[in-house]
Amino acid sequence: MTDREQISALLDGEVVDNAVIHQLEHDNDALQTWESFGTLRDVMRGETPSAAQWDIAGAVASALDKEPAHTPVHHHDSDVVPMHEAQPTPEKARRHLPNWLQQVTQVGMAACVSLAVIVGVQQYNQPESTSPVASTATQPPVLETIPFSGAAEPVSLSRDDFRSTPTEAQLMEQRRRINAMLKDYELQLRLNKDRLSENQTLAPSMSSTNQ
């Protein structure tokens, strides 16, 4: 018989070897088995005490002592590999833009430049207001001077004394600069259009080559 069977037989009052009794006296595992079997027999017979004292805390403490030690894992900054996302080049980004969006952008830029040029020319060539209110508000002050004869004479300061009218040469130079700006912008639009058409032509050929 095994040790458990011999311990159970001893609980039942049967005759067993003296080695079992000696084992119960010196082996803690055999003693715990004896106590467990005794408790089970009392429960089955209904002979359990009214206030049974269960050593639950001791059992939990012993189970925790048998558990392996858990150490937290520390991550070092040197072990972390940074992730760098590849940024697209301007050529690739421009190639992914749809055609209608590029055309709308070019038309909007052309409209803004034209509007700025027209407003600047109108502001530069706008004549002075001749309304009574404006003439009264912008009327130059009148100063009185005393000549050698002793009589005071009024002298007015005209705006023409401080502001000179633009000459024909200055107006021609301004028109020439505006025309140069418009021609340069038109040239930039043509270059962008040619580059876009070239990229569209190369795209199908590259896709067929990859296939």
PDB file of C-alpha atoms in Angstrom:
ATOM      1  CA  MET A   1       0.000   0.000   0.000  1.00  0.00           C
ATOM      2  CA  THR A   2       1.015   3.573  -0.548  1.00  0.00           C
ATOM      3  CA  ASP A   3       1.573   6.049   2.222  1.00  0.00           C
ATOM      4  CA  ARG A   4      -1.880   7.611   1.777  1.00  0.00           C
ATOM      5  CA  GLU A   5      -3.582   4.213   1.930  1.00  0.00           C
ATOM      6  CA  GLN A   6      -1.675   3.296   5.082  1.00  0.00           C
ATOM      7  CA  ILE A   7      -2.582   6.622   6.716  1.00  0.00           C
ATOM      8  CA  SER A   8      -6.239   6.072   5.788  1.00  0.00           C
ATOM      9  CA  ALA A   9      -6.098   2.551   7.210  1.00  0.00           C
ATOM     10  CA  LEU A  10      -4.599   3.900  10.427  1.00  0.00           C
ATOM     11  CA  LEU A  11      -7.482   6.385  10.704  1.00  0.00           C
ATOM     12  CA  ASP A  12      -9.935   3.507  10.269  1.00  0.00           C
ATOM     13  CA  GLY A  13      -8.318   1.647  13.183  1.00  0.00           C
ATOM     14  CA  GLU A  14      -6.554  -0.989  11.175  1.00  0.00           C
ATOM     15  CA  VAL A  15      -3.173  -2.376  12.106  1.00  0.00           C
ATOM     16  CA  VAL A  16      -0.311  -0.828  10.119  1.00  0.00           C
ATOM     17  CA  ASP A  17       3.441  -0.956  10.262  1.00  0.00           C
ATOM     18  CA  ASN A  18       5.375   1.021  12.796  1.00  0.00           C
ATOM     19  CA  ALA A  19       7.130   2.756   9.909  1.00  0.00           C
ATOM     20  CA  VAL A  20       3.931   4.680   9.141  1.00  0.00           C
ATOM     21  CA  ILE A  21       3.740   5.967  12.692  1.00  0.00           C
ATOM     22  CA  HIS A  22       7.414   6.904  12.594  1.00  0.00           C
ATOM     23  CA  GLN A  23       6.812   8.745   9.298  1.00  0.00           C
ATOM     24  CA  LEU A  24       3.950  10.717  10.812  1.00  0.00           C
ATOM     25  CA  GLU A  25       6.203  11.799  13.638  1.00  0.00           C
ATOM     26  CA  HIS A  26       9.023  13.079  11.436  1.00  0.00           C
ATOM     27  CA  ASP A  27       7.469  13.918   8.017  1.00  0.00           C
ATOM     28  CA  ASN A  28       5.454  17.151   7.732  1.00  0.00           C
ATOM     29  CA  ASP A  29       3.822  16.102   4.449  1.00  0.00           C
ATOM     30  CA  ALA A  30       2.570  12.866   6.006  1.00  0.00           C
ATOM     31  CA  LEU A  31       1.304  14.804   9.012  1.00  0.00           C
ATOM     32  CA  GLN A  32      -0.644  17.215   6.776  1.00  0.00           C
ATOM     33  CA  THR A  33      -2.145  14.235   4.953  1.00  0.00           C
ATOM     34  CA  TRP A  34      -3.186  12.779   8.308  1.00  0.00           C
ATOM     35  CA  GLU A  35      -4.882  16.067   9.273  1.00  0.00           C
ATOM     36  CA  SER A  36      -6.647  16.348   5.910  1.00  0.00           C
ATOM     37  CA  PHE A  37      -7.967  12.800   6.069  1.00  0.00           C
ATOM     38  CA  GLY A  38      -9.118  13.365   9.649  1.00  0.00           C
ATOM     39  CA  THR A  39     -11.006  16.504   8.664  1.00  0.00           C
ATOM     40  CA  LEU A  40     -12.684  14.718   5.751  1.00  0.00           C
ATOM     41  CA  ARG A  41     -13.739  11.833   8.011  1.00  0.00           C
ATOM     42  CA  ASP A  42     -15.216  14.246  10.569  1.00  0.00           C
ATOM     43  CA  VAL A  43     -17.137  16.108   7.882  1.00  0.00           C
ATOM     44  CA  MET A  44     -18.540  12.892   6.403  1.00  0.00           C
ATOM     45  CA  ARG A  45     -19.644  11.706   9.856  1.00  0.00           C
ATOM     46  CA  GLY A  46     -20.983  15.107  10.866  1.00  0.00           C
ATOM     47  CA  GLU A  47     -18.568  15.361  13.741  1.00  0.00           C
ATOM     48  CA  THR A  48     -16.996  18.682  12.805  1.00  0.00           C
ATOM     49  CA  PRO A  49     -16.667  21.199  15.641  1.00  0.00           C
ATOM     50  CA  SER A  50     -19.033  24.166  15.764  1.00  0.00           C
ATOM     51  CA  ALA A  51     -16.160  26.633  15.399  1.00  0.00           C
ATOM     52  CA  ALA A  52     -13.739  25.015  13.039  1.00  0.00           C
ATOM     53  CA  GLN A  53     -10.438  26.812  12.822  1.00  0.00           C
ATOM     54  CA  TRP A  54      -9.071  26.751   9.355  1.00  0.00           C
ATOM     55  CA  ASP A  55      -5.554  28.027   8.854  1.00  0.00           C
ATOM     56  CA  ILE A  56      -6.352  29.813   5.585  1.00  0.00           C
ATOM     57  CA  ALA A  57      -3.863  32.629   6.176  1.00  0.00           C
ATOM     58  CA  GLY A  58      -1.052  30.158   6.750  1.00  0.00           C
ATOM     59  CA  ALA A  59      -1.935  28.228   3.613  1.00  0.00           C
ATOM     60  CA  VAL A  60      -1.977  31.412   1.528  1.00  0.00           C
ATOM     61  CA  ALA A  61       1.326  32.574   3.022  1.00  0.00           C
ATOM     62  CA  SER A  62       3.016  29.250   2.285  1.00  0.00           C
ATOM     63  CA  ALA A  63       1.663  29.281  -1.276  1.00  0.00           C
ATOM     64  CA  LEU A  64       3.024  32.785  -1.798  1.00  0.00           C
ATOM     65  CA  ASP A  65       6.405  31.753  -0.477  1.00  0.00           C
ATOM     66  CA  LYS A  66       6.567  28.996  -3.050  1.00  0.00           C
ATOM     67  CA  GLU A  67       5.791  31.402  -5.909  1.00  0.00           C
ATOM     68  CA  PRO A  68       8.820  32.569  -7.936  1.00  0.00           C
ATOM     69  CA  ALA A  69       9.847  36.182  -7.524  1.00  0.00           C
ATOM     70  CA  HIS A  70       8.510  38.473 -10.240  1.00  0.00           C
ATOM     71  CA  THR A  71      10.845  41.332 -11.148  1.00  0.00           C
ATOM     72  CA  PRO A  72       9.634  44.254 -13.291  1.00  0.00           C
ATOM     73  CA  VAL A  73      11.189  44.618 -16.710  1.00  0.00           C
ATOM     74  CA  HIS A  74      13.000  47.934 -17.156  1.00  0.00           C
ATOM     75  CA  HIS A  75      13.296  49.361 -20.652  1.00  0.00           C
ATOM     76  CA  HIS A  76      16.315  51.507 -21.411  1.00  0.00           C
ATOM     77  CA  ASP A  77      16.203  54.448 -23.778  1.00  0.00           C
ATOM     78  CA  SER A  78      19.100  52.975 -25.725  1.00  0.00           C
ATOM     79  CA  ASP A  79      16.960  49.950 -26.627  1.00  0.00           C
ATOM     80  CA  VAL A  80      14.251  52.093 -28.227  1.00  0.00           C
ATOM     81  CA  VAL A  81      14.714  52.461 -31.967  1.00  0.00           C
ATOM     82  CA  PRO A  82      13.260  55.742 -33.312  1.00  0.00           C
ATOM     83  CA  MET A  83      10.957  55.489 -36.291  1.00  0.00           C
ATOM     84  CA  HIS A  84      11.620  57.981 -39.079  1.00  0.00           C
ATOM     85  CA  GLU A  85       8.984  58.381 -41.753  1.00  0.00           C
ATOM     86  CA  ALA A  86      10.237  59.031 -45.247  1.00  0.00           C
ATOM     87  CA  GLN A  87       9.041  62.382 -46.564  1.00  0.00           C
ATOM     88  CA  PRO A  88       8.126  62.608 -50.266  1.00  0.00           C
ATOM     89  CA  THR A  89      10.208  64.803 -52.540  1.00  0.00           C
ATOM     90  CA  PRO A  90       8.597  67.860 -54.207  1.00  0.00           C
ATOM     91  CA  GLU A  91       8.601  66.052 -57.563  1.00  0.00           C
ATOM     92  CA  LYS A  92       6.676  63.061 -56.158  1.00  0.00           C
ATOM     93  CA  ALA A  93       4.249  65.288 -54.288  1.00  0.00           C
ATOM     94  CA  ARG A  94       3.572  67.322 -57.419  1.00  0.00           C
ATOM     95  CA  ARG A  95       3.078  64.151 -59.444  1.00  0.00           C
ATOM     96  CA  HIS A  96       0.359  62.914 -57.073  1.00  0.00           C
ATOM     97  CA  LEU A  97      -1.695  66.120 -57.371  1.00  0.00           C
ATOM     98  CA  PRO A  98      -4.697  65.801 -59.703  1.00  0.00           C
ATOM     99  CA  ASN A  99      -4.696  67.798 -62.923  1.00  0.00           C
ATOM    100  CA  TRP A 100      -7.792  69.838 -62.092  1.00  0.00           C
ATOM    101  CA  LEU A 101      -6.277  70.956 -58.787  1.00  0.00           C
ATOM    102  CA  GLN A 102      -3.094  72.183 -60.467  1.00  0.00           C
ATOM    103  CA  GLN A 103      -5.103  74.103 -63.059  1.00  0.00           C
ATOM    104  CA  VAL A 104      -7.290  75.724 -60.404  1.00  0.00           C
ATOM    105  CA  THR A 105      -4.179  76.769 -58.464  1.00  0.00           C
ATOM    106  CA  GLN A 106      -2.566  78.341 -61.516  1.00  0.00           C
ATOM    107  CA  VAL A 107      -5.736  80.216 -62.458  1.00  0.00           C
ATOM    108  CA  GLY A 108      -6.111  81.516 -58.900  1.00  0.00           C
ATOM    109  CA  MET A 109      -2.522  82.793 -58.836  1.00  0.00           C
ATOM    110  CA  ALA A 110      -2.964  84.517 -62.179  1.00  0.00           C
ATOM    111  CA  ALA A 111      -6.176  86.202 -60.992  1.00  0.00           C
ATOM    112  CA  CYS A 112      -4.483  87.456 -57.809  1.00  0.00           C
ATOM    113  CA  VAL A 113      -1.537  88.930 -59.708  1.00  0.00           C
ATOM    114  CA  SER A 114      -3.797  90.613 -62.254  1.00  0.00           C
ATOM    115  CA  LEU A 115      -6.013  92.086 -59.536  1.00  0.00           C
ATOM    116  CA  ALA A 116      -3.006  93.454 -57.652  1.00  0.00           C
ATOM    117  CA  VAL A 117      -1.622  95.093 -60.804  1.00  0.00           C
ATOM    118  CA  ILE A 118      -4.969  96.678 -61.749  1.00  0.00           C
ATOM    119  CA  VAL A 119      -5.580  98.049 -58.257  1.00  0.00           C
ATOM    120  CA  GLY A 120      -2.069  99.484 -58.101  1.00  0.00           C
ATOM    121  CA  VAL A 121      -2.444 101.262 -61.450  1.00  0.00           C
ATOM    122  CA  GLN A 122      -5.835 102.690 -60.486  1.00  0.00           C
ATOM    123  CA  GLN A 123      -4.556 103.972 -57.161  1.00  0.00           C
ATOM    124  CA  TYR A 124      -1.523 105.543 -58.800  1.00  0.00           C
ATOM    125  CA  ASN A 125      -3.451 107.257 -61.612  1.00  0.00           C
ATOM    126  CA  GLN A 126      -6.520 108.234 -59.543  1.00  0.00           C
ATOM    127  CA  PRO A 127      -7.198 112.005 -59.957  1.00  0.00           C
ATOM    128  CA  GLU A 128      -7.696 114.227 -56.993  1.00  0.00           C
ATOM    129  CA  SER A 129     -11.258 114.765 -55.769  1.00  0.00           C
ATOM    130  CA  THR A 130     -12.854 118.060 -56.821  1.00  0.00           C
ATOM    131  CA  SER A 131     -15.906 117.955 -54.534  1.00  0.00           C
ATOM    132  CA  PRO A 132     -16.531 120.964 -52.273  1.00  0.00           C
ATOM    133  CA  VAL A 133     -16.113 118.915 -49.122  1.00  0.00           C
ATOM    134  CA  ALA A 134     -12.812 117.478 -50.283  1.00  0.00           C
ATOM    135  CA  SER A 135     -11.584 120.863 -51.452  1.00  0.00           C
ATOM    136  CA  THR A 136     -12.514 122.405 -48.132  1.00  0.00           C
ATOM    137  CA  ALA A 137     -10.889 119.611 -46.147  1.00  0.00           C
ATOM    138  CA  THR A 138      -7.688 119.703 -48.185  1.00  0.00           C
ATOM    139  CA  GLN A 139      -7.509 123.462 -48.579  1.00  0.00           C
ATOM    140  CA  PRO A 140      -3.942 124.614 -47.813  1.00  0.00           C
ATOM    141  CA  PRO A 141      -3.409 127.059 -44.963  1.00  0.00           C
ATOM    142  CA  VAL A 142      -3.058 130.767 -45.657  1.00  0.00           C
ATOM    143  CA  LEU A 143      -0.090 132.615 -44.194  1.00  0.00           C
ATOM    144  CA  GLU A 144       0.211 136.378 -43.838  1.00  0.00           C
ATOM    145  CA  THR A 145       3.548 137.955 -44.644  1.00  0.00           C
ATOM    146  CA  ILE A 146       4.644 141.488 -43.878  1.00  0.00           C
ATOM    147  CA  PRO A 147       6.701 143.068 -46.686  1.00  0.00           C
ATOM    148  CA  PHE A 148       8.962 146.041 -46.318  1.00  0.00           C
ATOM    149  CA  SER A 149       6.120 148.445 -47.172  1.00  0.00           C
ATOM    150  CA  GLY A 150       4.326 147.509 -43.926  1.00  0.00           C
ATOM    151  CA  ALA A 151       1.060 146.045 -45.350  1.00  0.00           C
ATOM    152  CA  ALA A 152       0.183 142.358 -44.705  1.00  0.00           C
ATOM    153  CA  GLU A 153      -0.393 140.180 -47.773  1.00  0.00           C
ATOM    154  CA  PRO A 154      -1.924 136.659 -47.675  1.00  0.00           C
ATOM    155  CA  VAL A 155       0.162 133.866 -49.166  1.00  0.00           C
ATOM    156  CA  SER A 156      -1.250 130.328 -49.672  1.00  0.00           C
ATOM    157  CA  LEU A 157       0.732 127.115 -49.768  1.00  0.00           C
ATOM    158  CA  SER A 158      -0.394 125.001 -52.713  1.00  0.00           C
ATOM    159  CA  ARG A 159      -0.068 121.196 -52.778  1.00  0.00           C
ATOM    160  CA  ASP A 160       1.537 121.531 -56.174  1.00  0.00           C
ATOM    161  CA  ASP A 161       4.512 123.053 -54.441  1.00  0.00           C
ATOM    162  CA  PHE A 162       5.148 119.795 -52.556  1.00  0.00           C
ATOM    163  CA  ARG A 163       3.854 117.177 -55.004  1.00  0.00           C
ATOM    164  CA  SER A 164       5.042 117.018 -58.570  1.00  0.00           C
ATOM    165  CA  THR A 165       2.882 115.475 -61.321  1.00  0.00           C
ATOM    166  CA  PRO A 166       4.389 112.255 -62.756  1.00  0.00           C
ATOM    167  CA  THR A 167       5.939 112.798 -66.124  1.00  0.00           C
ATOM    168  CA  GLU A 168       5.227 110.822 -69.258  1.00  0.00           C
ATOM    169  CA  ALA A 169       8.549 109.011 -68.919  1.00  0.00           C
ATOM    170  CA  GLN A 170       7.648 107.809 -65.423  1.00  0.00           C
ATOM    171  CA  LEU A 171       4.275 106.534 -66.628  1.00  0.00           C
ATOM    172  CA  MET A 172       5.936 104.681 -69.499  1.00  0.00           C
ATOM    173  CA  GLU A 173       8.432 103.096 -67.100  1.00  0.00           C
ATOM    174  CA  GLN A 174       5.588 101.953 -64.850  1.00  0.00           C
ATOM    175  CA  ARG A 175       3.705 100.386 -67.758  1.00  0.00           C
ATOM    176  CA  ARG A 176       6.898  98.672 -68.912  1.00  0.00           C
ATOM    177  CA  ARG A 177       7.415  97.077 -65.473  1.00  0.00           C
ATOM    178  CA  ILE A 178       3.817  95.874 -65.324  1.00  0.00           C
ATOM    179  CA  ASN A 179       4.083  94.299 -68.770  1.00  0.00           C
ATOM    180  CA  ALA A 180       7.346  92.600 -67.779  1.00  0.00           C
ATOM    181  CA  MET A 181       5.697  91.144 -64.661  1.00  0.00           C
ATOM    182  CA  LEU A 182       2.775  89.793 -66.676  1.00  0.00           C
ATOM    183  CA  LYS A 183       5.076  88.265 -69.309  1.00  0.00           C
ATOM    184  CA  ASP A 184       7.214  86.602 -66.646  1.00  0.00           C
ATOM    185  CA  TYR A 185       4.158  85.121 -64.955  1.00  0.00           C
ATOM    186  CA  GLU A 186       2.813  83.858 -68.280  1.00  0.00           C
ATOM    187  CA  LEU A 187       6.180  82.217 -68.969  1.00  0.00           C
ATOM    188  CA  GLN A 188       6.070  80.474 -65.583  1.00  0.00           C
ATOM    189  CA  LEU A 189       2.589  79.131 -66.351  1.00  0.00           C
ATOM    190  CA  ARG A 190       3.764  77.735 -69.684  1.00  0.00           C
ATOM    191  CA  LEU A 191       6.766  76.037 -68.090  1.00  0.00           C
ATOM    192  CA  ASN A 192       4.586  74.427 -65.427  1.00  0.00           C
ATOM    193  CA  LYS A 193       2.131  73.250 -68.069  1.00  0.00           C
ATOM    194  CA  ASP A 194       4.905  71.683 -70.173  1.00  0.00           C
ATOM    195  CA  ARG A 195       6.385  69.965 -67.136  1.00  0.00           C
ATOM    196  CA  LEU A 196       2.980  68.575 -66.168  1.00  0.00           C
ATOM    197  CA  SER A 197       2.356  67.182 -69.641  1.00  0.00           C
ATOM    198  CA  GLU A 198       5.829  65.611 -69.656  1.00  0.00           C
ATOM    199  CA  ASN A 199       5.168  63.872 -66.318  1.00  0.00           C
ATOM    200  CA  GLN A 200       1.841  62.571 -67.599  1.00  0.00           C
ATOM    201  CA  THR A 201       3.579  61.178 -70.682  1.00  0.00           C
ATOM    202  CA  LEU A 202       6.300  59.443 -68.664  1.00  0.00           C
ATOM    203  CA  ALA A 203       3.894  57.892 -66.135  1.00  0.00           C
ATOM    204  CA  PRO A 204       2.253  55.319 -68.524  1.00  0.00           C
ATOM    205  CA  SER A 205       5.618  54.305 -69.978  1.00  0.00           C
ATOM    206  CA  MET A 206       7.091  53.710 -66.525  1.00  0.00           C
ATOM    207  CA  SER A 207       4.071  51.655 -65.448  1.00  0.00           C
ATOM    208  CA  SER A 208       4.292  49.476 -68.571  1.00  0.00           C
ATOM    209  CA  THR A 209       8.030  48.947 -67.994  1.00  0.00           C
ATOM    210  CA  ASN A 210       7.429  47.831 -64.395  1.00  0.00           C
ATOM    211  CA  GLN A 211       4.835  45.330 -65.566  1.00  0.00           C
TER     212      GLN A 211
END
